[in-house]
Amino acid sequence: MEKNFEGMDALTTRERDWIYGARQMGQAAGEVLRSYFRRHDLDIEDKGSAYDIVTEADKASERVILDFLSHHFPHHAILSEESGDDHRDATYQWVIDPLDGTVNYSAGLATYCISIGLKADEETCMGYVYAPTLDEEFWAIKGKGAYGPYGRLQVKSTTELQRAVVSTGFPYDKATNPDNNLDRVASVMPRVRGLRRLGSAAMDLCYVAAGWLDGYWELNLKEWDACAGELIAQEAGATVKRYRADHGICILAACPGIAPQLLELVL
């Protein structure tokens, strides 16, 4: 690869192969997504509701990633948002979101990314997130730290909730399910400096890792939404907790100084 990541010297050969493979997939898929971005003829389909959609760009990005995996990691299992789980019995499983932030993307908003995680025996060992429009990469290997556009990532040291900028999101069934996060927003909003809704769970988690957000929570995510970003946030020093088991993946990530206060509010 033409770019040598900071932190690569501490990795094993296998770990370097994971990172460089993820980067090749992310960069190639990013080229595809950029080629479709803000096109007026973009094909958009509903996945059961008008709130949950897939575009031809999602599918094209996924094809690039799956083709790479089938060639370079043929014995690994794959869980991908658009293709599902291949149910292969394997030690390693790639967890792929070929376009996280599809609603943003379809509207012409630049907050979207490709999320690529790798699990070994059900435990996430590598995470890579690439934001094509911003050309920003985030990555982590379990136990080896997290890195981003400006070097090693470290969460902020904020200790007062009133000084925090946090983000959240809303589930696709928000119109029909009263457990839609609006009550948590009402609890958190008056107590923080700012509340944002970025529209990409993977980028929210990476932004906590980078110290650009102090905290983030969301309900009803899928494994491909959280896998890579969760590890990146953890390796940057964030407190990360999956705090409910009855509404998909409910996750909170925050700098340790405000995590207990934020968790109390969202619970």
PDB file of C-alpha atoms in Angstrom:
ATOM      1  CA  MET A   1       0.000   0.000   0.000  1.00  0.00           C
ATOM      2  CA  GLU A   2       1.235   3.490  -0.742  1.00  0.00           C
ATOM      3  CA  LYS A   3       0.242   4.803   2.708  1.00  0.00           C
ATOM      4  CA  ASN A   4       1.836   3.431   5.860  1.00  0.00           C
ATOM      5  CA  PHE A   5      -0.494   3.918   8.804  1.00  0.00           C
ATOM      6  CA  GLU A   6       0.844   5.231  12.087  1.00  0.00           C
ATOM      7  CA  GLY A   7       0.834   2.384  14.596  1.00  0.00           C
ATOM      8  CA  MET A   8       1.501  -0.353  12.042  1.00  0.00           C
ATOM      9  CA  ASP A   9       4.900  -1.222  13.542  1.00  0.00           C
ATOM     10  CA  ALA A  10       3.182  -2.726  16.597  1.00  0.00           C
ATOM     11  CA  LEU A  11       1.053  -5.104  14.524  1.00  0.00           C
ATOM     12  CA  THR A  12       1.628  -8.708  13.553  1.00  0.00           C
ATOM     13  CA  THR A  13       1.802  -9.673   9.899  1.00  0.00           C
ATOM     14  CA  ARG A  14      -1.737 -11.055  10.089  1.00  0.00           C
ATOM     15  CA  GLU A  15      -3.048  -7.844  11.663  1.00  0.00           C
ATOM     16  CA  ARG A  16      -1.385  -5.764   8.953  1.00  0.00           C
ATOM     17  CA  ASP A  17      -3.045  -7.947   6.317  1.00  0.00           C
ATOM     18  CA  TRP A  18      -6.435  -7.262   7.938  1.00  0.00           C
ATOM     19  CA  ILE A  19      -5.895  -3.503   7.998  1.00  0.00           C
ATOM     20  CA  TYR A  20      -4.485  -3.253   4.487  1.00  0.00           C
ATOM     21  CA  GLY A  21      -7.262  -5.494   3.185  1.00  0.00           C
ATOM     22  CA  ALA A  22      -9.904  -3.366   4.886  1.00  0.00           C
ATOM     23  CA  ARG A  23      -8.308  -0.239   3.462  1.00  0.00           C
ATOM     24  CA  GLN A  24      -8.289  -1.655  -0.068  1.00  0.00           C
ATOM     25  CA  MET A  25     -11.957  -2.569   0.254  1.00  0.00           C
ATOM     26  CA  GLY A  26     -12.875   0.770   1.806  1.00  0.00           C
ATOM     27  CA  GLN A  27     -11.018   2.833  -0.776  1.00  0.00           C
ATOM     28  CA  ALA A  28     -12.432   0.859  -3.715  1.00  0.00           C
ATOM     29  CA  ALA A  29     -15.972   1.001  -2.325  1.00  0.00           C
ATOM     30  CA  GLY A  30     -15.480   4.694  -1.606  1.00  0.00           C
ATOM     31  CA  GLU A  31     -14.715   5.332  -5.276  1.00  0.00           C
ATOM     32  CA  VAL A  32     -17.979   3.628  -6.160  1.00  0.00           C
ATOM     33  CA  LEU A  33     -19.968   5.672  -3.664  1.00  0.00           C
ATOM     34  CA  ARG A  34     -18.421   8.932  -4.843  1.00  0.00           C
ATOM     35  CA  SER A  35     -19.387   8.077  -8.428  1.00  0.00           C
ATOM     36  CA  TYR A  36     -23.083   7.814  -7.446  1.00  0.00           C
ATOM     37  CA  PHE A  37     -23.157  10.641  -4.902  1.00  0.00           C
ATOM     38  CA  ARG A  38     -25.662  13.435  -5.610  1.00  0.00           C
ATOM     39  CA  ARG A  39     -26.752  11.904  -8.889  1.00  0.00           C
ATOM     40  CA  HIS A  40     -30.339  12.869  -9.690  1.00  0.00           C
ATOM     41  CA  ASP A  41     -31.008   9.457 -11.234  1.00  0.00           C
ATOM     42  CA  LEU A  42     -29.965   7.469  -8.135  1.00  0.00           C
ATOM     43  CA  ASP A  43     -32.222   4.416  -7.779  1.00  0.00           C
ATOM     44  CA  ILE A  44     -33.715   4.226  -4.256  1.00  0.00           C
ATOM     45  CA  GLU A  45     -35.806   1.328  -2.942  1.00  0.00           C
ATOM     46  CA  ASP A  46     -37.773   0.912   0.291  1.00  0.00           C
ATOM     47  CA  LYS A  47     -36.789  -2.020   2.514  1.00  0.00           C
ATOM     48  CA  GLY A  48     -40.223  -2.499   4.046  1.00  0.00           C
ATOM     49  CA  SER A  49     -40.873   1.168   4.837  1.00  0.00           C
ATOM     50  CA  ALA A  50     -40.112   4.636   3.531  1.00  0.00           C
ATOM     51  CA  TYR A  51     -37.745   5.119   6.482  1.00  0.00           C
ATOM     52  CA  ASP A  52     -35.513   2.120   5.701  1.00  0.00           C
ATOM     53  CA  ILE A  53     -34.038   2.322   2.212  1.00  0.00           C
ATOM     54  CA  VAL A  54     -31.360   0.862  -0.013  1.00  0.00           C
ATOM     55  CA  THR A  55     -29.798   2.475  -3.077  1.00  0.00           C
ATOM     56  CA  GLU A  56     -28.028   1.077  -6.107  1.00  0.00           C
ATOM     57  CA  ALA A  57     -24.883   2.612  -4.593  1.00  0.00           C
ATOM     58  CA  ASP A  58     -25.235   0.401  -1.460  1.00  0.00           C
ATOM     59  CA  LYS A  59     -25.385  -2.662  -3.678  1.00  0.00           C
ATOM     60  CA  ALA A  60     -22.494  -1.604  -5.910  1.00  0.00           C
ATOM     61  CA  SER A  61     -20.313  -0.827  -2.888  1.00  0.00           C
ATOM     62  CA  GLU A  62     -21.138  -4.205  -1.362  1.00  0.00           C
ATOM     63  CA  ARG A  63     -20.254  -6.044  -4.589  1.00  0.00           C
ATOM     64  CA  VAL A  64     -16.763  -4.520  -4.563  1.00  0.00           C
ATOM     65  CA  ILE A  65     -16.212  -5.595  -0.958  1.00  0.00           C
ATOM     66  CA  LEU A  66     -17.606  -9.110  -1.370  1.00  0.00           C
ATOM     67  CA  ASP A  67     -15.543  -9.686  -4.503  1.00  0.00           C
ATOM     68  CA  PHE A  68     -12.395  -8.694  -2.619  1.00  0.00           C
ATOM     69  CA  LEU A  69     -13.210 -10.972   0.321  1.00  0.00           C
ATOM     70  CA  SER A  70     -13.999 -13.951  -1.892  1.00  0.00           C
ATOM     71  CA  HIS A  71     -10.595 -13.570  -3.555  1.00  0.00           C
ATOM     72  CA  HIS A  72      -8.360 -12.678  -0.591  1.00  0.00           C
ATOM     73  CA  PHE A  73     -10.151 -14.258   2.393  1.00  0.00           C
ATOM     74  CA  PRO A  74     -12.152 -17.113   0.809  1.00  0.00           C
ATOM     75  CA  HIS A  75     -12.450 -19.165   4.000  1.00  0.00           C
ATOM     76  CA  HIS A  76     -13.808 -16.346   6.166  1.00  0.00           C
ATOM     77  CA  ALA A  77     -17.519 -15.902   6.914  1.00  0.00           C
ATOM     78  CA  ILE A  78     -19.333 -12.670   6.017  1.00  0.00           C
ATOM     79  CA  LEU A  79     -22.195 -10.734   7.574  1.00  0.00           C
ATOM     80  CA  SER A  80     -23.242  -7.834   5.359  1.00  0.00           C
ATOM     81  CA  GLU A  81     -26.214  -5.488   5.586  1.00  0.00           C
ATOM     82  CA  GLU A  82     -27.552  -6.100   2.095  1.00  0.00           C
ATOM     83  CA  SER A  83     -26.631  -9.782   1.629  1.00  0.00           C
ATOM     84  CA  GLY A  84     -27.094 -11.011   5.189  1.00  0.00           C
ATOM     85  CA  ASP A  85     -25.126 -13.842   6.807  1.00  0.00           C
ATOM     86  CA  ASP A  86     -23.554 -16.546   4.666  1.00  0.00           C
ATOM     87  CA  HIS A  87     -23.837 -18.942   7.678  1.00  0.00           C
ATOM     88  CA  ARG A  88     -20.385 -20.341   7.071  1.00  0.00           C
ATOM     89  CA  ASP A  89     -18.719 -22.086  10.007  1.00  0.00           C
ATOM     90  CA  ALA A  90     -15.448 -20.177  10.285  1.00  0.00           C
ATOM     91  CA  THR A  91     -13.171 -18.713  12.943  1.00  0.00           C
ATOM     92  CA  TYR A  92     -13.209 -15.295  11.267  1.00  0.00           C
ATOM     93  CA  GLN A  93     -16.244 -13.286  10.183  1.00  0.00           C
ATOM     94  CA  TRP A  94     -16.212  -9.956   8.333  1.00  0.00           C
ATOM     95  CA  VAL A  95     -19.043  -7.625   9.355  1.00  0.00           C
ATOM     96  CA  ILE A  96     -19.788  -5.168   6.575  1.00  0.00           C
ATOM     97  CA  ASP A  97     -21.913  -2.073   6.120  1.00  0.00           C
ATOM     98  CA  PRO A  98     -21.192  -0.972   2.540  1.00  0.00           C
ATOM     99  CA  LEU A  99     -22.965   2.360   3.101  1.00  0.00           C
ATOM    100  CA  ASP A 100     -23.695   3.521   6.629  1.00  0.00           C
ATOM    101  CA  GLY A 101     -25.806   6.655   6.440  1.00  0.00           C
ATOM    102  CA  THR A 102     -27.906   5.726   3.412  1.00  0.00           C
ATOM    103  CA  VAL A 103     -30.605   8.318   4.162  1.00  0.00           C
ATOM    104  CA  ASN A 104     -27.940  11.045   4.302  1.00  0.00           C
ATOM    105  CA  TYR A 105     -26.361   9.731   1.116  1.00  0.00           C
ATOM    106  CA  SER A 106     -29.650   9.583  -0.781  1.00  0.00           C
ATOM    107  CA  ALA A 107     -30.401  13.175   0.252  1.00  0.00           C
ATOM    108  CA  GLY A 108     -26.994  14.415  -0.915  1.00  0.00           C
ATOM    109  CA  LEU A 109     -25.544  14.890   2.583  1.00  0.00           C
ATOM    110  CA  ALA A 110     -21.862  14.011   2.997  1.00  0.00           C
ATOM    111  CA  THR A 111     -22.058  12.244   6.383  1.00  0.00           C
ATOM    112  CA  TYR A 112     -21.837   8.625   5.285  1.00  0.00           C
ATOM    113  CA  CYS A 113     -19.175   5.933   5.408  1.00  0.00           C
ATOM    114  CA  ILE A 114     -18.123   2.346   4.809  1.00  0.00           C
ATOM    115  CA  SER A 115     -17.805   0.227   7.948  1.00  0.00           C
ATOM    116  CA  ILE A 116     -15.719  -2.961   7.977  1.00  0.00           C
ATOM    117  CA  GLY A 117     -15.275  -5.056  11.100  1.00  0.00           C
ATOM    118  CA  LEU A 118     -13.601  -8.413  11.638  1.00  0.00           C
ATOM    119  CA  LYS A 119     -14.487 -10.889  14.369  1.00  0.00           C
ATOM    120  CA  ALA A 120     -12.425 -13.826  15.597  1.00  0.00           C
ATOM    121  CA  ASP A 121     -14.477 -16.389  17.503  1.00  0.00           C
ATOM    122  CA  GLU A 122     -17.291 -13.851  17.954  1.00  0.00           C
ATOM    123  CA  GLU A 123     -15.016 -11.128  19.371  1.00  0.00           C
ATOM    124  CA  THR A 124     -14.226  -8.035  17.292  1.00  0.00           C
ATOM    125  CA  CYS A 125     -10.494  -7.890  16.578  1.00  0.00           C
ATOM    126  CA  MET A 126     -10.318  -5.211  13.839  1.00  0.00           C
ATOM    127  CA  GLY A 127     -12.383  -2.209  12.848  1.00  0.00           C
ATOM    128  CA  TYR A 128     -12.027   0.115   9.869  1.00  0.00           C
ATOM    129  CA  VAL A 129     -14.268   3.016   8.858  1.00  0.00           C
ATOM    130  CA  TYR A 130     -13.820   5.177   5.766  1.00  0.00           C
ATOM    131  CA  ALA A 131     -15.714   8.385   5.002  1.00  0.00           C
ATOM    132  CA  PRO A 132     -15.281   8.842   1.215  1.00  0.00           C
ATOM    133  CA  THR A 133     -16.386  12.453   0.755  1.00  0.00           C
ATOM    134  CA  LEU A 134     -14.179  13.623   3.630  1.00  0.00           C
ATOM    135  CA  ASP A 135     -11.430  11.103   2.712  1.00  0.00           C
ATOM    136  CA  GLU A 136     -11.027  10.216   6.401  1.00  0.00           C
ATOM    137  CA  GLU A 137     -10.033   6.794   7.727  1.00  0.00           C
ATOM    138  CA  PHE A 138     -10.374   5.375  11.236  1.00  0.00           C
ATOM    139  CA  TRP A 139      -9.052   1.987  12.325  1.00  0.00           C
ATOM    140  CA  ALA A 140      -8.236  -0.142  15.340  1.00  0.00           C
ATOM    141  CA  ILE A 141      -6.832  -3.523  16.265  1.00  0.00           C
ATOM    142  CA  LYS A 142      -7.949  -4.931  19.590  1.00  0.00           C
ATOM    143  CA  GLY A 143      -5.355  -4.142  22.242  1.00  0.00           C
ATOM    144  CA  LYS A 144      -3.246  -2.007  19.870  1.00  0.00           C
ATOM    145  CA  GLY A 145      -5.012   1.385  20.020  1.00  0.00           C
ATOM    146  CA  ALA A 146      -7.110   3.345  17.541  1.00  0.00           C
ATOM    147  CA  TYR A 147      -5.973   5.703  14.798  1.00  0.00           C
ATOM    148  CA  GLY A 148      -7.555   8.329  12.584  1.00  0.00           C
ATOM    149  CA  PRO A 149      -6.806  11.155  10.153  1.00  0.00           C
ATOM    150  CA  TYR A 150      -4.471  12.928  12.596  1.00  0.00           C
ATOM    151  CA  GLY A 151      -2.771   9.997  14.292  1.00  0.00           C
ATOM    152  CA  ARG A 152      -3.612   8.060  17.426  1.00  0.00           C
ATOM    153  CA  LEU A 153      -7.133   8.643  18.704  1.00  0.00           C
ATOM    154  CA  GLN A 154      -7.956   9.642  22.274  1.00  0.00           C
ATOM    155  CA  VAL A 155     -11.350  10.521  23.714  1.00  0.00           C
ATOM    156  CA  LYS A 156     -11.889  13.884  25.375  1.00  0.00           C
ATOM    157  CA  SER A 157     -11.430  14.451  29.091  1.00  0.00           C
ATOM    158  CA  THR A 158     -14.797  16.150  29.628  1.00  0.00           C
ATOM    159  CA  THR A 159     -16.239  15.586  33.103  1.00  0.00           C
ATOM    160  CA  GLU A 160     -19.224  17.933  33.145  1.00  0.00           C
ATOM    161  CA  LEU A 161     -22.291  16.990  31.139  1.00  0.00           C
ATOM    162  CA  GLN A 162     -23.194  20.639  30.625  1.00  0.00           C
ATOM    163  CA  ARG A 163     -19.979  21.085  28.620  1.00  0.00           C
ATOM    164  CA  ALA A 164     -20.558  18.028  26.438  1.00  0.00           C
ATOM    165  CA  VAL A 165     -21.619  17.764  22.803  1.00  0.00           C
ATOM    166  CA  VAL A 166     -23.320  14.429  22.219  1.00  0.00           C
ATOM    167  CA  SER A 167     -25.150  12.713  19.396  1.00  0.00           C
ATOM    168  CA  THR A 168     -27.890  10.160  18.945  1.00  0.00           C
ATOM    169  CA  GLY A 169     -30.138   8.583  16.340  1.00  0.00           C
ATOM    170  CA  PHE A 170     -33.603   7.150  15.912  1.00  0.00           C
ATOM    171  CA  PRO A 171     -34.819   3.662  14.939  1.00  0.00           C
ATOM    172  CA  TYR A 172     -36.518   2.991  11.621  1.00  0.00           C
ATOM    173  CA  ASP A 173     -39.773   2.095  13.418  1.00  0.00           C
ATOM    174  CA  LYS A 174     -39.919   5.509  15.111  1.00  0.00           C
ATOM    175  CA  ALA A 175     -43.355   6.288  13.650  1.00  0.00           C
ATOM    176  CA  THR A 176     -45.032   3.193  15.076  1.00  0.00           C
ATOM    177  CA  ASN A 177     -42.975   2.246  18.142  1.00  0.00           C
ATOM    178  CA  PRO A 178     -43.293   4.586  21.158  1.00  0.00           C
ATOM    179  CA  ASP A 179     -39.886   3.317  22.341  1.00  0.00           C
ATOM    180  CA  ASN A 180     -38.285   5.585  19.744  1.00  0.00           C
ATOM    181  CA  ASN A 181     -35.703   7.556  21.783  1.00  0.00           C
ATOM    182  CA  LEU A 182     -37.658  10.811  21.925  1.00  0.00           C
ATOM    183  CA  ASP A 183     -38.011  10.545  25.699  1.00  0.00           C
ATOM    184  CA  ARG A 184     -34.229  10.151  26.100  1.00  0.00           C
ATOM    185  CA  VAL A 185     -33.629  13.147  23.863  1.00  0.00           C
ATOM    186  CA  ALA A 186     -35.963  15.198  26.059  1.00  0.00           C
ATOM    187  CA  SER A 187     -33.971  14.120  29.130  1.00  0.00           C
ATOM    188  CA  VAL A 188     -30.529  14.752  27.675  1.00  0.00           C
ATOM    189  CA  MET A 189     -31.106  17.922  25.612  1.00  0.00           C
ATOM    190  CA  PRO A 190     -31.429  20.436  28.494  1.00  0.00           C
ATOM    191  CA  ARG A 191     -28.365  19.026  30.253  1.00  0.00           C
ATOM    192  CA  VAL A 192     -25.735  19.181  27.500  1.00  0.00           C
ATOM    193  CA  ARG A 193     -24.023  21.936  25.539  1.00  0.00           C
ATOM    194  CA  GLY A 194     -25.208  20.474  22.251  1.00  0.00           C
ATOM    195  CA  LEU A 195     -27.110  17.501  20.858  1.00  0.00           C
ATOM    196  CA  ARG A 196     -26.519  16.357  17.281  1.00  0.00           C
ATOM    197  CA  ARG A 197     -28.015  13.740  14.973  1.00  0.00           C
ATOM    198  CA  LEU A 198     -25.397  12.806  12.353  1.00  0.00           C
ATOM    199  CA  GLY A 199     -27.212   9.901  10.703  1.00  0.00           C
ATOM    200  CA  SER A 200     -24.345   7.389  10.679  1.00  0.00           C
ATOM    201  CA  ALA A 201     -23.721   5.216  13.734  1.00  0.00           C
ATOM    202  CA  ALA A 202     -20.217   4.250  12.606  1.00  0.00           C
ATOM    203  CA  MET A 203     -19.200   7.881  12.220  1.00  0.00           C
ATOM    204  CA  ASP A 204     -20.760   8.804  15.570  1.00  0.00           C
ATOM    205  CA  LEU A 205     -18.610   6.161  17.259  1.00  0.00           C
ATOM    206  CA  CYS A 206     -15.467   7.277  15.413  1.00  0.00           C
ATOM    207  CA  TYR A 207     -16.134  10.898  16.320  1.00  0.00           C
ATOM    208  CA  VAL A 208     -16.342   9.947  20.000  1.00  0.00           C
ATOM    209  CA  ALA A 209     -13.022   8.134  19.551  1.00  0.00           C
ATOM    210  CA  ALA A 210     -11.468  11.206  17.928  1.00  0.00           C
ATOM    211  CA  GLY A 211     -12.711  13.557  20.656  1.00  0.00           C
ATOM    212  CA  TRP A 212     -14.990  15.454  18.282  1.00  0.00           C
ATOM    213  CA  LEU A 213     -18.009  14.252  20.238  1.00  0.00           C
ATOM    214  CA  ASP A 214     -18.146  13.665  23.986  1.00  0.00           C
ATOM    215  CA  GLY A 215     -20.768  10.925  23.791  1.00  0.00           C
ATOM    216  CA  TYR A 216     -23.263   9.043  21.666  1.00  0.00           C
ATOM    217  CA  TRP A 217     -26.142   6.654  22.207  1.00  0.00           C
ATOM    218  CA  GLU A 218     -28.659   4.923  19.981  1.00  0.00           C
ATOM    219  CA  LEU A 219     -31.312   2.199  20.041  1.00  0.00           C
ATOM    220  CA  ASN A 220     -32.067  -0.684  17.714  1.00  0.00           C
ATOM    221  CA  LEU A 221     -28.839  -0.863  15.717  1.00  0.00           C
ATOM    222  CA  LYS A 222     -27.613  -3.905  13.820  1.00  0.00           C
ATOM    223  CA  GLU A 223     -24.237  -5.580  14.203  1.00  0.00           C
ATOM    224  CA  TRP A 224     -22.935  -4.073  10.950  1.00  0.00           C
ATOM    225  CA  ASP A 225     -23.771  -0.578  12.248  1.00  0.00           C
ATOM    226  CA  ALA A 226     -21.770  -0.935  15.455  1.00  0.00           C
ATOM    227  CA  CYS A 227     -19.066  -3.573  14.994  1.00  0.00           C
ATOM    228  CA  ALA A 228     -16.132  -1.549  13.633  1.00  0.00           C
ATOM    229  CA  GLY A 229     -16.903   1.773  15.314  1.00  0.00           C
ATOM    230  CA  GLU A 230     -17.453   0.160  18.708  1.00  0.00           C
ATOM    231  CA  LEU A 231     -13.906  -1.266  18.740  1.00  0.00           C
ATOM    232  CA  ILE A 232     -12.427   2.018  17.499  1.00  0.00           C
ATOM    233  CA  ALA A 233     -14.147   3.913  20.333  1.00  0.00           C
ATOM    234  CA  GLN A 234     -13.041   1.362  22.939  1.00  0.00           C
ATOM    235  CA  GLU A 235      -9.443   1.443  21.772  1.00  0.00           C
ATOM    236  CA  ALA A 236      -9.476   5.254  21.980  1.00  0.00           C
ATOM    237  CA  GLY A 237     -10.438   5.076  25.651  1.00  0.00           C
ATOM    238  CA  ALA A 238     -14.213   5.499  25.463  1.00  0.00           C
ATOM    239  CA  THR A 239     -16.564   3.832  27.873  1.00  0.00           C
ATOM    240  CA  VAL A 240     -18.684   1.654  25.590  1.00  0.00           C
ATOM    241  CA  LYS A 241     -21.728  -0.223  26.823  1.00  0.00           C
ATOM    242  CA  ARG A 242     -24.474  -2.231  25.156  1.00  0.00           C
ATOM    243  CA  TYR A 243     -27.173  -1.431  27.663  1.00  0.00           C
ATOM    244  CA  ARG A 244     -30.350  -3.218  26.556  1.00  0.00           C
ATOM    245  CA  ALA A 245     -31.115  -6.532  24.901  1.00  0.00           C
ATOM    246  CA  ASP A 246     -34.767  -6.031  24.003  1.00  0.00           C
ATOM    247  CA  HIS A 247     -34.532  -3.480  21.172  1.00  0.00           C
ATOM    248  CA  GLY A 248     -31.768  -4.521  18.794  1.00  0.00           C
ATOM    249  CA  ILE A 249     -28.302  -3.270  19.717  1.00  0.00           C
ATOM    250  CA  CYS A 250     -28.608  -0.345  22.121  1.00  0.00           C
ATOM    251  CA  ILE A 251     -25.207   1.243  22.535  1.00  0.00           C
ATOM    252  CA  LEU A 252     -23.647   4.092  24.463  1.00  0.00           C
ATOM    253  CA  ALA A 253     -20.109   5.380  23.908  1.00  0.00           C
ATOM    254  CA  ALA A 254     -18.721   8.342  25.813  1.00  0.00           C
ATOM    255  CA  CYS A 255     -15.616   9.761  27.392  1.00  0.00           C
ATOM    256  CA  PRO A 256     -15.325   8.186  30.853  1.00  0.00           C
ATOM    257  CA  GLY A 257     -15.905  11.483  32.673  1.00  0.00           C
ATOM    258  CA  ILE A 258     -19.515  11.794  31.505  1.00  0.00           C
ATOM    259  CA  ALA A 259     -20.431   8.194  30.665  1.00  0.00           C
ATOM    260  CA  PRO A 260     -22.157   7.394  34.002  1.00  0.00           C
ATOM    261  CA  GLN A 261     -24.248  10.569  33.868  1.00  0.00           C
ATOM    262  CA  LEU A 262     -25.240  10.036  30.239  1.00  0.00           C
ATOM    263  CA  LEU A 263     -26.051   6.374  30.808  1.00  0.00           C
ATOM    264  CA  GLU A 264     -28.299   7.233  33.727  1.00  0.00           C
ATOM    265  CA  LEU A 265     -30.279   9.594  31.520  1.00  0.00           C
ATOM    266  CA  VAL A 266     -30.677   7.230  28.582  1.00  0.00           C
ATOM    267  CA  LEU A 267     -31.648   4.301  30.778  1.00  0.00           C
TER     268      LEU A 267
END
